[in-house]
Amino acid sequence: MNANNYHSGFIAIVGRPNVGKSTLLNHLVGQKISITSRKAQTTRHRISGILTEEHAQFVFVDTPGFQTKHLNTLNRGLNRVVTSSLRNVNVVLFVIEARNFDERDRQVMNLLPKNMPVLLVINKVDNMENKSELLPFIQEIAKEREFTAIVPVSAKQNKQLDTLLNAVRPYLLEGEKIYPEDEITDRNERFLAAELVREKIFRYSGEELPYSVSVVIEQFKIEGKLRRIHAAVLVDKDAHKAMLIGKNGEKLKEIATQARLDMEALFDGKVYLEVWIKVRSGWADNAQVLKSLGYE
Ligand SMILES: Nc1nc2c(ncn2[C@@H]2O[C@H](COP(=O)(O)OP(=O)(O)OP(=O)(O)O)[C@@H](O)[C@H]2O)c(=O)[nH]1
């Protein structure tokens, strides 16, 4: 490989709940930025973490559909969502737990397109008291489908994560960085702030609110350890605005408080957050709004 060649690509991390996907992502990218939500569609931008190295950039993406806690309710419609969410990734990391491969894992595995490189990640090997159990376990799973590689790791203890990245590397494509390095932090923080507000809106508003809600970060100022964030929530109708504000403004207060607490944990510093609800009118023509929504 020519030393100047840069490689980059998209990687999906999938697996049933609790196998350690978030832990793995956090330890791979070295930053706590994985966000979960009950409604998969709340994630309009699908990037969940970026690892930039001298010669390679790994962009980890969310895969709506795999996020569900109720895999047994998966139907054909969802199946399509899952498949299309994987269309643009270069490789899939299918995460399971050491010693614990069951029907729920099989359900996730069966949703993975046949023609896609799938790397099996056996997580939590630190839980295995008897290491001689690992090989027979691997041999059993290898019968389930063709994996391009099988890598046992401990996400929590940071073990074998370099081996995992090395196994992913051949699937990155030659090309420039997908995201410029110097923009990543700020862009991520703005994006994550919007995602957190959006996540709380969906969590606290139940099923009634349509997915047309957008969150625009109108101000994001860093003053030492303090972040001043102004978020505008754009809705289509006055009724939606009233729904989000709630009785005596209580719902909006709860949304803003929960979003702020998450932001403070995520950014590791104090956050001053203001959230407004706006009924949009002709907002789609507004270049400024489109830009802040990421549609440039
Ligand atoms: N022993 C051990 N525990 C781990 C390891 N990785 C993750 N865990 C634990 O497993 C639990 C689930 O981890 P998460 O990272 O939240 O799992 P997830 O797959 O993202 O879960 P969902 O968000 O529910 O899909 C947590 O209690 C982690 O601390 C590991 O390598 N070893």
mmCIF file of C-alpha atoms in Angstrom, residues 80-281:
data_model
loop_
_atom_site.group_PDB
_atom_site.id
_atom_site.type_symbol
_atom_site.label_atom_id
_atom_site.label_comp_id
_atom_site.label_asym_id
_atom_site.label_seq_id
_atom_site.Cartn_x
_atom_site.Cartn_y
_atom_site.Cartn_z
ATOM 1 C CA ARG A 80 -36.963 -3.723 3.965
ATOM 2 C CA VAL A 81 -35.999 -0.776 6.151
ATOM 3 C CA VAL A 82 -33.193 -2.811 7.610
ATOM 4 C CA THR A 83 -31.930 -3.922 4.244
ATOM 5 C CA SER A 84 -31.979 -0.439 2.783
ATOM 6 C CA SER A 85 -30.228 1.001 5.821
ATOM 7 C CA LEU A 86 -27.370 -1.372 5.136
ATOM 8 C CA ARG A 87 -27.166 -0.616 1.441
ATOM 9 C CA ASN A 88 -24.477 2.004 1.749
ATOM 10 C CA VAL A 89 -22.176 0.378 4.231
ATOM 11 C CA ASN A 90 -18.926 -1.346 3.304
ATOM 12 C CA VAL A 91 -18.987 -3.934 6.048
ATOM 13 C CA VAL A 92 -21.237 -5.086 8.887
ATOM 14 C CA LEU A 93 -20.071 -5.917 12.387
ATOM 15 C CA PHE A 94 -22.498 -8.505 13.741
ATOM 16 C CA VAL A 95 -22.049 -8.515 17.516
ATOM 17 C CA ILE A 96 -22.961 -11.450 19.741
ATOM 18 C CA GLU A 97 -22.106 -12.449 23.298
ATOM 19 C CA ALA A 98 -19.566 -15.142 24.061
ATOM 20 C CA ARG A 99 -21.345 -18.444 24.851
ATOM 21 C CA ASN A 100 -24.773 -16.875 24.339
ATOM 22 C CA PHE A 101 -25.942 -17.326 20.776
ATOM 23 C CA ASP A 102 -29.697 -17.716 20.732
ATOM 24 C CA GLU A 103 -32.813 -17.266 18.634
ATOM 25 C CA ARG A 104 -32.725 -13.483 19.045
ATOM 26 C CA ASP A 105 -29.239 -13.354 17.546
ATOM 27 C CA ARG A 106 -30.357 -15.629 14.744
ATOM 28 C CA GLN A 107 -33.247 -13.273 13.942
ATOM 29 C CA VAL A 108 -30.858 -10.347 13.551
ATOM 30 C CA MET A 109 -28.418 -12.452 11.546
ATOM 31 C CA ASN A 110 -31.123 -13.554 9.139
ATOM 32 C CA LEU A 111 -31.860 -9.926 8.301
ATOM 33 C CA LEU A 112 -28.343 -9.361 7.027
ATOM 34 C CA PRO A 113 -28.175 -9.415 3.244
ATOM 35 C CA LYS A 114 -26.407 -12.498 1.931
ATOM 36 C CA ASN A 115 -24.080 -10.606 -0.386
ATOM 37 C CA MET A 116 -22.686 -8.333 2.294
ATOM 38 C CA PRO A 117 -19.363 -8.781 4.087
ATOM 39 C CA VAL A 118 -20.275 -9.638 7.667
ATOM 40 C CA LEU A 119 -17.679 -9.772 10.376
ATOM 41 C CA LEU A 120 -18.675 -11.710 13.465
ATOM 42 C CA VAL A 121 -17.672 -9.970 16.692
ATOM 43 C CA ILE A 122 -17.840 -12.210 19.745
ATOM 44 C CA ASN A 123 -17.991 -9.746 22.617
ATOM 45 C CA LYS A 124 -17.616 -10.197 26.379
ATOM 46 C CA VAL A 125 -14.978 -12.911 26.124
ATOM 47 C CA ASP A 126 -13.817 -11.685 29.533
ATOM 48 C CA ASN A 127 -16.908 -13.435 30.898
ATOM 49 C CA MET A 128 -15.569 -16.784 29.747
ATOM 50 C CA GLU A 129 -13.900 -18.423 32.681
ATOM 51 C CA ASN A 130 -12.684 -21.321 30.670
ATOM 52 C CA LYS A 131 -10.960 -20.015 27.527
ATOM 53 C CA SER A 132 -10.954 -23.481 25.980
ATOM 54 C CA GLU A 133 -14.711 -23.038 25.439
ATOM 55 C CA LEU A 134 -14.066 -20.313 22.882
ATOM 56 C CA LEU A 135 -12.910 -22.438 19.983
ATOM 57 C CA PRO A 136 -15.847 -24.906 20.048
ATOM 58 C CA PHE A 137 -18.196 -21.899 20.347
ATOM 59 C CA ILE A 138 -16.622 -20.299 17.287
ATOM 60 C CA GLN A 139 -16.912 -23.561 15.354
ATOM 61 C CA GLU A 140 -20.620 -23.805 16.174
ATOM 62 C CA ILE A 141 -21.383 -20.229 15.074
ATOM 63 C CA ALA A 142 -19.317 -20.585 11.918
ATOM 64 C CA LYS A 143 -21.888 -23.130 10.731
ATOM 65 C CA GLU A 144 -24.637 -20.517 10.882
ATOM 66 C CA ARG A 145 -23.491 -18.472 7.909
ATOM 67 C CA GLU A 146 -20.368 -17.389 6.101
ATOM 68 C CA PHE A 147 -18.468 -14.733 8.011
ATOM 69 C CA THR A 148 -15.599 -12.853 6.431
ATOM 70 C CA ALA A 149 -13.804 -12.959 9.778
ATOM 71 C CA ILE A 150 -14.533 -13.916 13.368
ATOM 72 C CA VAL A 151 -13.002 -11.713 16.053
ATOM 73 C CA PRO A 152 -13.406 -12.368 19.789
ATOM 74 C CA VAL A 153 -13.165 -9.135 21.808
ATOM 75 C CA SER A 154 -13.883 -7.555 25.133
ATOM 76 C CA ALA A 155 -15.293 -4.125 24.382
ATOM 77 C CA LYS A 156 -15.407 -3.231 28.041
ATOM 78 C CA GLN A 157 -11.777 -4.111 28.659
ATOM 79 C CA ASN A 158 -10.578 -2.730 25.306
ATOM 80 C CA LYS A 159 -9.223 -6.123 24.315
ATOM 81 C CA GLN A 160 -8.671 -7.109 20.694
ATOM 82 C CA LEU A 161 -10.182 -3.891 19.393
ATOM 83 C CA ASP A 162 -7.079 -3.229 17.269
ATOM 84 C CA THR A 163 -7.449 -6.706 15.798
ATOM 85 C CA LEU A 164 -11.053 -5.847 15.010
ATOM 86 C CA LEU A 165 -10.094 -2.607 13.266
ATOM 87 C CA ASN A 166 -7.464 -4.497 11.295
ATOM 88 C CA ALA A 167 -10.125 -6.951 10.173
ATOM 89 C CA VAL A 168 -12.334 -4.044 9.038
ATOM 90 C CA ARG A 169 -9.517 -2.233 7.229
ATOM 91 C CA PRO A 170 -9.554 -4.334 4.023
ATOM 92 C CA TYR A 171 -13.184 -3.262 3.469
ATOM 93 C CA LEU A 172 -12.435 0.442 3.513
ATOM 94 C CA LEU A 173 -12.123 1.936 0.080
ATOM 95 C CA GLU A 174 -9.315 4.023 -1.252
ATOM 96 C CA GLY A 175 -10.374 7.631 -1.065
ATOM 97 C CA GLU A 176 -10.299 10.830 0.878
ATOM 98 C CA LYS A 177 -11.640 11.306 4.371
ATOM 99 C CA ILE A 178 -15.421 11.293 4.314
ATOM 100 C CA TYR A 179 -15.502 13.869 7.112
ATOM 101 C CA PRO A 180 -12.819 16.518 7.536
ATOM 102 C CA GLU A 181 -11.017 15.943 10.791
ATOM 103 C CA ASP A 182 -11.067 19.487 12.132
ATOM 104 C CA GLU A 183 -14.801 19.825 11.615
ATOM 105 C CA ILE A 184 -15.725 16.634 13.333
ATOM 106 C CA THR A 185 -15.965 17.715 16.948
ATOM 107 C CA ASP A 186 -18.002 20.834 16.423
ATOM 108 C CA ARG A 187 -20.177 19.262 13.785
ATOM 109 C CA ASN A 188 -20.752 16.271 15.958
ATOM 110 C CA GLU A 189 -21.636 18.298 18.987
ATOM 111 C CA ARG A 190 -24.168 20.418 17.100
ATOM 112 C CA PHE A 191 -25.565 17.345 15.445
ATOM 113 C CA LEU A 192 -25.677 15.428 18.708
ATOM 114 C CA ALA A 193 -27.360 18.325 20.481
ATOM 115 C CA ALA A 194 -30.088 18.310 17.822
ATOM 116 C CA GLU A 195 -30.386 14.533 18.028
ATOM 117 C CA LEU A 196 -30.787 14.653 21.798
ATOM 118 C CA VAL A 197 -33.583 17.224 21.580
ATOM 119 C CA ARG A 198 -35.241 15.184 18.844
ATOM 120 C CA GLU A 199 -34.900 12.000 20.869
ATOM 121 C CA LYS A 200 -36.578 13.570 23.910
ATOM 122 C CA ILE A 201 -39.381 14.973 21.768
ATOM 123 C CA PHE A 202 -40.225 11.529 20.490
ATOM 124 C CA ARG A 203 -39.812 9.961 23.883
ATOM 125 C CA TYR A 204 -42.137 12.437 25.614
ATOM 126 C CA SER A 205 -44.687 13.066 22.914
ATOM 127 C CA GLY A 206 -45.764 9.497 22.298
ATOM 128 C CA GLU A 207 -47.105 8.328 18.981
ATOM 129 C CA GLU A 208 -49.219 11.359 18.051
ATOM 130 C CA LEU A 209 -46.462 13.532 16.698
ATOM 131 C CA PRO A 210 -45.555 13.038 13.058
ATOM 132 C CA TYR A 211 -42.003 12.495 11.970
ATOM 133 C CA SER A 212 -41.989 15.848 10.193
ATOM 134 C CA VAL A 213 -40.519 17.512 13.280
ATOM 135 C CA SER A 214 -37.091 19.049 12.720
ATOM 136 C CA VAL A 215 -34.665 20.424 15.235
ATOM 137 C CA VAL A 216 -32.409 23.306 14.237
ATOM 138 C CA ILE A 217 -29.527 24.376 16.418
ATOM 139 C CA GLU A 218 -29.628 28.138 15.991
ATOM 140 C CA GLN A 219 -26.805 28.881 18.365
ATOM 141 C CA PHE A 220 -23.972 26.746 19.683
ATOM 142 C CA LYS A 221 -21.410 28.723 21.644
ATOM 143 C CA ILE A 222 -18.620 27.249 23.710
ATOM 144 C CA GLU A 223 -17.469 29.458 26.602
ATOM 145 C CA GLY A 224 -14.850 27.504 28.509
ATOM 146 C CA LYS A 225 -16.678 24.500 29.934
ATOM 147 C CA LEU A 226 -20.096 26.057 29.311
ATOM 148 C CA ARG A 227 -22.070 25.493 26.139
ATOM 149 C CA ARG A 228 -24.884 27.875 25.213
ATOM 150 C CA ILE A 229 -27.265 26.106 22.920
ATOM 151 C CA HIS A 230 -30.426 27.464 21.329
ATOM 152 C CA ALA A 231 -32.565 24.838 19.664
ATOM 153 C CA ALA A 232 -35.605 25.549 17.528
ATOM 154 C CA VAL A 233 -38.116 22.787 17.026
ATOM 155 C CA LEU A 234 -39.947 23.184 13.729
ATOM 156 C CA VAL A 235 -43.436 21.766 13.464
ATOM 157 C CA ASP A 236 -46.085 22.014 10.751
ATOM 158 C CA LYS A 237 -49.150 22.888 12.768
ATOM 159 C CA ASP A 238 -50.210 24.991 15.752
ATOM 160 C CA ALA A 239 -51.736 21.834 17.231
ATOM 161 C CA HIS A 240 -48.335 20.168 17.251
ATOM 162 C CA LYS A 241 -46.837 23.183 18.926
ATOM 163 C CA ALA A 242 -49.455 23.036 21.679
ATOM 164 C CA MET A 243 -48.894 19.317 22.054
ATOM 165 C CA LEU A 244 -45.173 19.788 22.607
ATOM 166 C CA ILE A 245 -45.551 22.688 24.999
ATOM 167 C CA GLY A 246 -48.063 20.811 27.139
ATOM 168 C CA LYS A 247 -50.120 22.036 30.046
ATOM 169 C CA ASN A 248 -48.438 25.082 31.615
ATOM 170 C CA GLY A 249 -45.407 24.399 29.458
ATOM 171 C CA GLU A 250 -44.606 21.292 31.442
ATOM 172 C CA LYS A 251 -43.886 18.963 28.570
ATOM 173 C CA LEU A 252 -41.462 21.334 26.900
ATOM 174 C CA LYS A 253 -39.744 21.892 30.223
ATOM 175 C CA GLU A 254 -39.317 18.166 30.707
ATOM 176 C CA ILE A 255 -38.002 17.712 27.163
ATOM 177 C CA ALA A 256 -35.497 20.538 27.594
ATOM 178 C CA THR A 257 -34.363 19.360 31.017
ATOM 179 C CA GLN A 258 -33.797 15.783 29.934
ATOM 180 C CA ALA A 259 -32.006 16.887 26.759
ATOM 181 C CA ARG A 260 -29.806 19.232 28.787
ATOM 182 C CA LEU A 261 -28.880 16.542 31.305
ATOM 183 C CA ASP A 262 -27.878 14.181 28.493
ATOM 184 C CA MET A 263 -25.871 16.926 26.807
ATOM 185 C CA GLU A 264 -24.024 17.724 30.023
ATOM 186 C CA ALA A 265 -23.091 14.079 30.449
ATOM 187 C CA LEU A 266 -22.117 13.793 26.803
ATOM 188 C CA PHE A 267 -20.101 17.012 26.532
ATOM 189 C CA ASP A 268 -18.746 16.718 30.033
ATOM 190 C CA GLY A 269 -19.565 20.309 30.972
ATOM 191 C CA LYS A 270 -22.406 22.626 31.845
ATOM 192 C CA VAL A 271 -25.041 23.352 29.237
ATOM 193 C CA TYR A 272 -27.393 26.312 29.025
ATOM 194 C CA LEU A 273 -30.159 25.121 26.752
ATOM 195 C CA GLU A 274 -33.095 27.046 25.332
ATOM 196 C CA VAL A 275 -35.698 25.260 23.272
ATOM 197 C CA TRP A 276 -38.343 27.028 21.186
ATOM 198 C CA ILE A 277 -41.177 25.517 19.227
ATOM 199 C CA LYS A 278 -41.823 27.209 15.904
ATOM 200 C CA VAL A 279 -44.545 26.604 13.403
ATOM 201 C CA ARG A 280 -42.736 26.686 10.118
ATOM 202 C CA SER A 281 -44.003 28.581 7.151
#
